[in-house]
Coordinates of C-alpha atoms in Angstrom, one line a residue:
Chain A
M1 CA -112.0 122.0 -78.3
E2 CA -114.8 122.2 -75.8
K3 CA -116.6 118.9 -75.6
R4 CA -120.3 119.3 -75.0
S5 CA -122.0 116.3 -73.6
V6 CA -124.7 115.6 -76.1
D7 CA -128.0 114.3 -74.6
S8 CA -128.8 111.4 -76.8
R9 CA -132.5 112.0 -76.3
V10 CA -133.9 114.3 -78.9
R11 CA -135.7 117.4 -77.6
G12 CA -139.1 118.2 -79.0
V13 CA -140.7 116.0 -81.6
S14 CA -138.5 113.0 -82.7
T15 CA -139.1 110.9 -85.8
G16 CA -138.3 107.7 -83.8
T17 CA -138.2 105.9 -87.1
T18 CA -137.3 103.2 -89.5
I19 CA -136.0 104.3 -92.8
L20 CA -134.5 102.3 -95.6
A21 CA -133.4 102.4 -99.3
A22 CA -132.5 99.6 -101.6
T23 CA -131.4 99.5 -105.3
F24 CA -132.9 97.0 -107.7
D25 CA -132.4 96.3 -111.4
G26 CA -133.3 99.7 -113.0
G27 CA -134.2 101.7 -110.0
V28 CA -134.3 102.3 -106.3
V29 CA -136.9 101.9 -103.5
I30 CA -136.8 104.3 -100.6
G31 CA -139.2 104.0 -97.7
S32 CA -140.1 104.9 -94.1
D33 CA -142.7 104.5 -91.4
S34 CA -144.9 107.4 -90.4
R35 CA -144.7 107.9 -86.6
A36 CA -143.5 111.0 -84.8
S37 CA -143.1 110.8 -81.1
I38 CA -142.2 113.0 -78.1
G39 CA -139.9 111.6 -75.4
G40 CA -140.5 108.0 -76.6
E41 CA -143.9 108.0 -74.8
Y42 CA -146.4 110.0 -76.8
V43 CA -147.2 109.6 -80.5
S44 CA -147.6 113.1 -81.7
S45 CA -148.4 112.2 -85.3
K46 CA -149.4 108.9 -86.9
T47 CA -149.1 110.2 -90.4
I48 CA -145.9 112.3 -90.6
N49 CA -144.2 112.4 -94.0
K50 CA -140.5 111.4 -93.7
V51 CA -139.8 110.7 -97.3
V52 CA -139.2 114.2 -98.8
Q53 CA -138.7 115.0 -102.5
V54 CA -135.6 117.2 -102.8
H55 CA -135.6 117.1 -106.6
D56 CA -137.5 115.5 -109.5
Q57 CA -135.9 112.1 -109.1
I58 CA -134.1 112.4 -105.8
F59 CA -135.7 111.6 -102.4
C60 CA -134.5 111.8 -98.8
C61 CA -135.6 110.0 -95.7
M62 CA -135.2 111.8 -92.4
A63 CA -134.4 110.4 -89.0
G64 CA -133.8 112.1 -85.6
S65 CA -135.2 115.4 -84.5
L66 CA -138.1 116.4 -86.7
A67 CA -137.4 120.1 -86.5
D68 CA -133.8 119.7 -87.4
A69 CA -134.5 117.2 -90.2
Q70 CA -137.2 119.5 -91.7
A71 CA -134.9 122.5 -91.5
V72 CA -132.1 120.6 -93.2
T73 CA -134.2 119.2 -96.0
K74 CA -135.7 122.6 -96.7
A75 CA -132.2 124.1 -97.0
A76 CA -131.1 121.1 -99.2
K77 CA -134.1 121.5 -101.5
F78 CA -133.2 125.2 -102.0
H79 CA -129.5 124.4 -102.7
L80 CA -130.3 121.6 -105.1
S81 CA -132.8 123.7 -107.0
F82 CA -130.3 126.6 -107.3
H83 CA -127.6 124.1 -108.3
S84 CA -129.7 122.6 -111.0
V85 CA -130.6 126.0 -112.4
Q86 CA -127.0 127.0 -112.5
M87 CA -125.8 123.7 -114.2
E88 CA -128.9 123.6 -116.5
T89 CA -129.2 119.9 -115.8
P90 CA -130.8 117.8 -113.1
P91 CA -128.5 117.3 -110.1
L92 CA -126.7 114.0 -109.5
V93 CA -127.8 111.9 -106.5
I94 CA -124.4 112.3 -105.0
A95 CA -124.8 116.1 -105.2
A96 CA -128.0 115.9 -103.1
A97 CA -126.2 113.6 -100.6
S98 CA -123.3 116.0 -100.4
V99 CA -125.5 119.0 -99.7
L100 CA -127.0 117.1 -96.8
Q101 CA -123.6 116.0 -95.7
E102 CA -122.2 119.6 -95.6
L103 CA -125.1 120.8 -93.5
C104 CA -124.9 117.9 -91.1
Y105 CA -121.1 117.9 -90.7
N106 CA -120.7 121.7 -90.3
N107 CA -123.5 121.9 -87.8
K108 CA -122.8 118.6 -86.1
E109 CA -122.8 120.1 -82.5
E110 CA -126.3 121.5 -82.9
L111 CA -128.1 119.1 -85.2
Q112 CA -129.5 115.7 -84.4
A113 CA -130.6 114.4 -87.8
G114 CA -129.6 111.6 -90.1
F115 CA -130.6 111.0 -93.7
I116 CA -130.8 108.4 -96.4
T117 CA -130.7 109.8 -100.0
A118 CA -131.8 107.8 -103.0
G119 CA -132.5 108.6 -106.6
W120 CA -131.8 108.1 -110.2
D121 CA -129.5 110.2 -112.4
R122 CA -128.2 109.8 -115.9
K123 CA -124.5 109.4 -114.9
K124 CA -124.7 106.4 -112.5
G125 CA -128.3 105.3 -112.6
P126 CA -130.0 104.2 -109.3
Q127 CA -128.0 105.0 -106.2
V128 CA -128.4 105.1 -102.4
Y129 CA -126.3 107.2 -100.0
V130 CA -126.5 107.5 -96.2
V131 CA -125.6 110.6 -94.1
P132 CA -125.8 109.7 -90.5
L133 CA -125.6 112.0 -87.4
G134 CA -121.9 113.1 -87.6
G135 CA -122.0 114.0 -91.3
M136 CA -120.3 111.0 -92.9
L137 CA -121.2 110.1 -96.5
V138 CA -121.3 106.6 -97.7
G139 CA -122.8 105.0 -100.8
Q140 CA -124.3 101.6 -100.4
P141 CA -126.6 99.3 -102.5
V142 CA -128.9 98.9 -99.5
T143 CA -129.1 100.8 -96.3
I144 CA -131.3 101.1 -93.2
G145 CA -131.5 103.8 -90.5
G146 CA -133.4 105.1 -87.5
S147 CA -134.1 103.5 -84.2
G148 CA -136.1 100.6 -85.8
S149 CA -133.3 99.6 -88.1
T150 CA -131.5 97.7 -85.3
Y151 CA -134.2 95.1 -85.4
I152 CA -133.9 94.4 -89.1
Y153 CA -130.1 94.2 -89.8
G154 CA -130.3 90.4 -89.8
Y155 CA -133.3 90.4 -92.2
V156 CA -131.7 92.9 -94.6
D157 CA -128.3 91.1 -94.6
A158 CA -130.0 87.8 -95.3
K159 CA -132.7 88.8 -97.7
Y160 CA -131.3 91.5 -99.8
K161 CA -130.0 90.5 -103.2
P162 CA -128.5 92.8 -105.8
N163 CA -130.4 93.2 -109.1
M164 CA -133.8 92.1 -107.8
S165 CA -136.9 92.9 -109.8
R166 CA -139.1 95.9 -108.9
E167 CA -141.7 93.7 -107.3
E168 CA -139.2 91.7 -105.3
C169 CA -137.5 94.8 -104.0
L170 CA -140.8 96.4 -103.1
Q171 CA -141.8 93.3 -101.2
F172 CA -138.4 93.2 -99.5
A173 CA -138.8 96.8 -98.4
T174 CA -142.3 96.4 -97.2
N175 CA -141.4 93.3 -95.2
A176 CA -138.4 95.0 -93.6
L177 CA -140.5 98.0 -92.6
A178 CA -143.2 95.8 -91.2
L179 CA -140.7 93.8 -89.1
A180 CA -139.1 96.9 -87.7
M181 CA -142.5 98.6 -87.0
G182 CA -143.6 95.4 -85.2
R183 CA -140.7 95.5 -82.7
D184 CA -139.8 99.2 -82.3
N185 CA -142.3 101.2 -80.2
V186 CA -141.3 104.6 -81.8
S187 CA -141.8 103.3 -85.4
G188 CA -145.3 102.7 -86.8
G189 CA -148.3 104.0 -88.7
V190 CA -148.2 103.4 -92.5
A191 CA -145.3 102.4 -94.7
H192 CA -144.4 105.1 -97.2
L193 CA -142.5 103.8 -100.2
V194 CA -141.3 105.6 -103.3
V195 CA -140.0 103.8 -106.3
I196 CA -137.6 105.8 -108.5
T197 CA -136.6 104.7 -112.0
E198 CA -135.4 106.3 -115.1
T199 CA -139.0 106.9 -116.3
G200 CA -140.2 108.5 -113.1
V201 CA -141.4 108.3 -109.6
E202 CA -144.2 106.2 -108.0
H203 CA -145.6 106.5 -104.5
V204 CA -146.8 103.4 -102.7
V205 CA -148.5 103.7 -99.3
V206 CA -149.2 100.6 -97.3
P207 CA -151.7 101.2 -94.5
G208 CA -150.8 99.7 -91.1
N209 CA -153.5 97.0 -91.3
K210 CA -152.4 95.9 -94.8
L211 CA -148.7 95.4 -93.8
P212 CA -147.5 91.8 -93.9
K213 CA -147.9 90.0 -90.6
F214 CA -145.2 87.9 -88.9
H215 CA -146.5 85.7 -86.1
N216 CA -148.8 88.4 -84.8
E217 CA -151.1 86.1 -82.8
Chain B
M1 CA -138.8 140.9 -103.5
A2 CA -141.2 141.1 -100.6
L3 CA -139.1 139.7 -97.7
S4 CA -140.6 137.9 -94.7
N5 CA -138.6 139.9 -92.2
V6 CA -139.0 143.4 -93.5
L7 CA -137.6 145.5 -90.7
H8 CA -134.2 143.9 -90.5
A9 CA -132.6 140.7 -91.5
P10 CA -132.0 138.4 -88.6
A11 CA -128.4 137.9 -87.6
A12 CA -127.0 134.5 -88.4
G13 CA -126.6 132.0 -85.7
F14 CA -127.6 132.3 -82.0
N15 CA -127.8 135.5 -80.0
F16 CA -127.4 135.0 -76.3
D17 CA -127.3 138.7 -75.2
H18 CA -130.4 138.3 -73.1
A19 CA -128.9 135.3 -71.3
A20 CA -126.1 137.5 -70.0
R21 CA -128.6 140.2 -69.0
N22 CA -130.9 137.7 -67.2
A23 CA -127.9 136.4 -65.3
E24 CA -127.1 139.9 -64.1
L25 CA -130.7 140.6 -63.1
E26 CA -131.0 137.4 -61.1
G27 CA -128.7 138.8 -58.4
L28 CA -130.7 142.0 -58.0
F29 CA -134.0 140.5 -57.0
D30 CA -134.4 139.5 -53.4
A31 CA -137.7 137.7 -54.0
Q32 CA -138.3 135.1 -56.7
I33 CA -138.3 136.3 -60.3
P34 CA -141.9 136.2 -61.5
K35 CA -142.6 133.2 -63.7
P36 CA -143.8 133.7 -67.2
V37 CA -147.5 133.4 -67.6
K38 CA -148.2 130.1 -69.4
T39 CA -151.5 129.6 -71.2
G40 CA -151.8 125.9 -70.0
T41 CA -154.5 125.6 -72.6
T42 CA -156.5 123.4 -74.9
I43 CA -156.5 124.5 -78.6
A44 CA -157.9 122.6 -81.5
G45 CA -158.6 122.9 -85.2
V46 CA -160.7 121.0 -87.8
V47 CA -160.8 121.3 -91.5
F48 CA -164.4 121.0 -92.8
K49 CA -166.1 121.2 -96.1
D50 CA -166.0 124.9 -96.6
G51 CA -163.1 126.0 -94.5
V52 CA -161.4 125.7 -91.1
V53 CA -162.8 125.9 -87.6
L54 CA -160.4 126.8 -84.8
G55 CA -161.2 126.6 -81.1
A56 CA -159.5 127.5 -77.8
D57 CA -160.2 127.8 -74.1
T58 CA -159.7 131.2 -72.3
R59 CA -157.7 130.4 -69.2
A60 CA -154.2 131.8 -68.6
T61 CA -152.4 130.4 -65.6
S62 CA -149.4 131.5 -63.6
S63 CA -148.4 128.3 -61.7
E64 CA -151.6 127.4 -59.8
I65 CA -153.3 130.8 -60.1
V66 CA -155.6 131.7 -63.0
A67 CA -154.0 134.9 -64.2
D68 CA -156.6 135.7 -66.9
K69 CA -160.1 134.2 -67.1
M70 CA -160.9 135.6 -70.5
C71 CA -157.6 135.4 -72.3
S72 CA -157.8 135.5 -76.2
K73 CA -155.8 132.6 -77.6
I74 CA -157.0 132.8 -81.2
H75 CA -154.8 135.4 -82.8
Y76 CA -155.3 137.4 -86.0
I77 CA -152.6 136.8 -88.6
A78 CA -154.2 137.9 -91.9
P79 CA -157.8 138.4 -93.1
N80 CA -157.8 134.7 -94.1
I81 CA -155.4 133.3 -91.5
Y82 CA -155.9 132.9 -87.8
C83 CA -153.6 131.2 -85.3
C84 CA -154.2 129.5 -81.9
G85 CA -151.3 129.6 -79.5
A86 CA -150.4 127.3 -76.6
G87 CA -147.3 127.5 -74.3
T88 CA -145.8 130.7 -72.9
A89 CA -148.5 133.5 -73.3
A90 CA -146.0 136.2 -74.1
D91 CA -144.2 134.1 -76.7
T92 CA -147.4 133.1 -78.5
E93 CA -148.7 136.7 -78.4
K94 CA -145.5 138.3 -79.7
T95 CA -144.7 135.6 -82.3
T96 CA -148.1 135.9 -83.8
E97 CA -148.0 139.7 -83.8
L98 CA -144.6 139.6 -85.5
L99 CA -145.9 137.2 -88.1
S100 CA -149.0 139.3 -88.7
S101 CA -147.0 142.5 -89.1
N102 CA -144.6 141.0 -91.6
L103 CA -147.5 139.4 -93.6
T104 CA -149.3 142.7 -93.7
I105 CA -146.3 144.4 -95.2
F106 CA -145.9 141.5 -97.6
S107 CA -149.6 141.9 -98.7
L108 CA -149.1 145.6 -99.3
N109 CA -145.9 145.1 -101.2
S110 CA -147.1 142.2 -103.4
G111 CA -150.8 143.1 -103.6
R112 CA -151.8 139.6 -102.6
N113 CA -153.4 137.9 -99.6
P114 CA -150.8 135.7 -97.9
R115 CA -150.9 132.0 -98.3
V116 CA -151.1 129.8 -95.2
V117 CA -147.9 127.9 -96.2
M118 CA -146.0 131.2 -96.2
A119 CA -147.1 131.9 -92.7
V120 CA -146.1 128.3 -91.7
N121 CA -142.7 128.6 -93.3
I122 CA -142.0 132.0 -91.6
L123 CA -143.0 130.6 -88.2
Q124 CA -141.0 127.4 -88.7
E125 CA -137.9 129.3 -89.7
M126 CA -138.2 131.7 -86.7
L127 CA -138.9 129.1 -84.1
Y128 CA -136.2 126.8 -85.4
R129 CA -133.7 129.6 -85.3
Y130 CA -134.4 130.0 -81.5
H131 CA -134.1 126.2 -80.9
G132 CA -137.1 125.9 -78.6
Q133 CA -136.3 128.9 -76.4
I134 CA -139.5 130.5 -77.7
G135 CA -142.2 128.4 -76.0
A136 CA -144.9 128.6 -78.6
S137 CA -146.9 125.7 -79.9
L138 CA -149.2 127.0 -82.6
I139 CA -152.1 125.8 -84.6
L140 CA -152.5 127.8 -87.8
G141 CA -155.6 127.6 -89.9
G142 CA -156.6 129.5 -93.0
V143 CA -158.3 129.6 -96.3
D144 CA -156.5 130.7 -99.5
C145 CA -156.5 130.1 -103.2
A146 CA -155.0 126.7 -102.7
G147 CA -157.7 125.4 -100.4
N148 CA -158.4 125.0 -96.7
H149 CA -155.3 124.5 -94.5
L150 CA -154.5 123.5 -91.0
Y151 CA -151.0 123.3 -89.7
T152 CA -149.2 122.9 -86.4
V153 CA -145.8 124.4 -85.6
G154 CA -144.0 123.1 -82.5
P155 CA -141.7 125.1 -80.3
Y156 CA -138.6 123.5 -81.8
G157 CA -139.7 124.3 -85.3
S158 CA -141.3 121.1 -86.5
V159 CA -144.3 121.3 -88.8
N160 CA -147.2 118.9 -89.2
T161 CA -150.4 119.1 -91.2
M162 CA -153.6 117.1 -90.5
P163 CA -157.3 117.7 -91.0
Y164 CA -157.7 117.8 -87.2
L165 CA -155.2 118.9 -84.6
A166 CA -155.0 119.7 -80.9
M167 CA -152.2 121.2 -78.8
G168 CA -151.5 122.5 -75.3
S169 CA -151.8 120.7 -71.9
G170 CA -155.3 119.6 -72.7
D171 CA -154.5 118.1 -76.1
L172 CA -154.8 114.5 -75.2
A173 CA -158.3 115.0 -73.9
A174 CA -159.3 117.0 -77.0
L175 CA -157.6 114.5 -79.4
G176 CA -159.8 111.7 -78.1
I177 CA -162.9 113.6 -79.1
L178 CA -161.4 114.6 -82.4
E179 CA -160.2 111.1 -83.3
D180 CA -163.7 109.7 -82.5
G181 CA -165.8 112.4 -84.2
Y182 CA -163.8 113.6 -87.2
K183 CA -165.0 112.7 -90.7
P184 CA -163.9 114.3 -94.0
D185 CA -166.1 117.1 -95.4
L186 CA -168.1 117.9 -92.3
E187 CA -170.8 120.5 -92.4
L188 CA -170.2 123.8 -90.6
D189 CA -172.5 123.1 -87.6
K190 CA -171.1 119.6 -87.1
A191 CA -167.5 120.9 -87.3
K192 CA -168.2 123.7 -84.8
E193 CA -169.8 121.2 -82.4
L194 CA -166.8 118.8 -82.8
V195 CA -164.3 121.6 -81.9
R196 CA -166.5 122.8 -79.1
A197 CA -166.7 119.3 -77.7
A198 CA -162.9 118.8 -78.0
I199 CA -162.1 122.0 -76.2
H200 CA -164.8 121.2 -73.6
A201 CA -163.0 117.8 -73.0
G202 CA -159.8 119.8 -72.3
V203 CA -161.6 122.2 -70.1
M204 CA -163.1 119.5 -68.0
N205 CA -160.1 117.2 -67.7
D206 CA -157.1 119.5 -67.6
L207 CA -156.6 121.9 -64.7
A208 CA -154.7 124.4 -66.7
S209 CA -157.6 124.8 -69.2
G210 CA -160.9 126.3 -68.4
N211 CA -163.4 129.1 -68.3
N212 CA -165.0 129.9 -71.7
I213 CA -164.5 128.5 -75.2
D214 CA -163.7 130.7 -78.2
I215 CA -164.4 129.5 -81.7
C216 CA -163.2 131.0 -85.0
V217 CA -164.7 129.9 -88.3
L218 CA -162.7 130.7 -91.5
T219 CA -164.2 130.3 -95.0
R220 CA -163.8 131.9 -98.4
E221 CA -166.6 134.3 -97.5
G222 CA -164.8 135.6 -94.4
V223 CA -164.2 135.1 -90.7
D224 CA -166.6 134.5 -87.8
H225 CA -164.7 135.0 -84.6
I226 CA -167.1 134.0 -81.8
R227 CA -165.8 135.0 -78.4
P228 CA -167.1 133.4 -76.3
Y229 CA -168.9 130.6 -78.1
Q230 CA -169.6 128.7 -74.9
V231 CA -169.6 130.4 -71.5
S232 CA -168.3 128.6 -68.4
Q233 CA -171.1 127.2 -66.2
Y234 CA -169.0 128.0 -63.2
K235 CA -169.3 131.8 -63.1
D236 CA -168.7 133.7 -59.9
K237 CA -171.0 136.5 -59.0
R238 CA -169.2 139.5 -57.5
K239 CA -170.6 140.2 -54.0
T240 CA -170.0 143.9 -54.1
K241 CA -168.9 146.8 -56.4
Y242 CA -165.2 147.5 -56.4
K243 CA -165.3 151.0 -57.9
Y244 CA -164.5 153.9 -55.6
G245 CA -165.9 157.3 -56.6
A246 CA -164.0 160.6 -56.1
G247 CA -164.1 161.7 -52.5
T248 CA -163.9 158.2 -50.9
T249 CA -160.6 159.1 -49.4
A250 CA -160.8 162.4 -47.4
V251 CA -158.3 165.1 -48.3
L252 CA -156.8 166.6 -45.1
T253 CA -154.3 169.2 -46.5
E254 CA -153.4 170.4 -50.0
K255 CA -150.2 172.2 -51.1
V256 CA -149.5 173.4 -54.6
V257 CA -145.9 174.1 -55.6
P258 CA -145.5 175.5 -59.1
V259 CA -142.5 174.1 -60.9
K260 CA -140.3 176.8 -62.4
L261 CA -139.2 176.1 -65.9
E262 CA -136.7 178.2 -67.8
V263 CA -136.1 178.0 -71.6
V264 CA -132.6 176.6 -72.1
E265 CA -132.5 176.1 -75.9
E266 CA -134.9 176.9 -78.7
T267 CA -134.6 175.6 -82.3
V268 CA -137.0 176.3 -85.2
Q269 CA -137.2 173.7 -88.0
R270 CA -138.9 174.7 -91.2
M271 CA -141.2 172.1 -92.7
D272 CA -141.2 172.1 -96.4
T273 CA -144.7 171.5 -97.6
A274 CA -144.2 172.7 -101.2

């Protein structure tokens, strides 16, 4: 099989990014920063939306090449919509993650995009799945992704507790994003958070100047 | 269903036919293959209270030579949608023409004016399919039943929407003006002035942008395409006339040779007009 050397730098607009998702007691929080960059030098957008709704109670966060990620989520939205019409029931969160996985795995040579899928379904309640670059699919209670995630592995490992309350989880996610955005140059802007529970979906946007500060003197 | 690509469905995957043809051609030319004309460019757009204002400079460059001093970079897409193009001039021209043709056919089929999001989706799908080989950075602006819209589509197929945008080699200069001057719900004259100032910043600070400034105002009532909105202060006066009348070159001899044609084959096709 011909091995193409893959340039690790994304061509075109990259999401740079810090994305995360965490389950709490009764729901899941999924969030991201809002910076899009070109070549790691120029911020092409301060307010890009990286948290995409692929179904009523299922959201995806995108990382990697913005063009690739937008194309994949578009295809995923269509597939899920069609699937839910055929099945006459809302899709399961694992179905959404599987759709993304198939697209990422079958096109792994051309695509440079990774995803975190989070949502709520009737069968298994709140769930989080991660589909990184190669097209692996893993379910985890909490997961982080993107270039900014490297700076917060320690924080997440130490501070995440299963079955937190909604407020605790929201604060945890906000802190994690703030810490990553504070250290990673290609993550920044505002923190987009979405809280998904059985009853519905709630968007929380924390502007950059309202994010928690950690030794910012 | 009114399809976005009406003439033929695009083949799945990549098509590298032209790459092979280009490789063949390279050997044939002794001299350098002419470089594609790039627009260099500063383009910008702003959403205001009653619609969208688009602006662009008018310089098209081929390396360091100005190939066209009055190039039109604000392209017609639909009666309610216009598109500014930066990048390779041929790519922006043809991409927008293709989009406009397909949307016209869609309008005729469906009986509706196209929505801006439809134009954006078609552009995104097409540019993504070509994976950046089509060098077109576009700013699409329009007014439809869902409101006033401004989108940018990058050459790799990424889409972004903001109330103010700038693209092209002069985008950093223009963005500085837009970041400073933009406010939500601007009045028409303030919005026009903001876009003019943004393009002017690009013209002044970017070598590949220059000459005149075009403005296009889109509202529910209609379109006002002002070309040029601002004329360059550095206009060159031609020193002499370059038109040569008949008789400038003296005719020394003249020889007329009639070409003999003979009828080889004749067919008659009846047209049924009943």
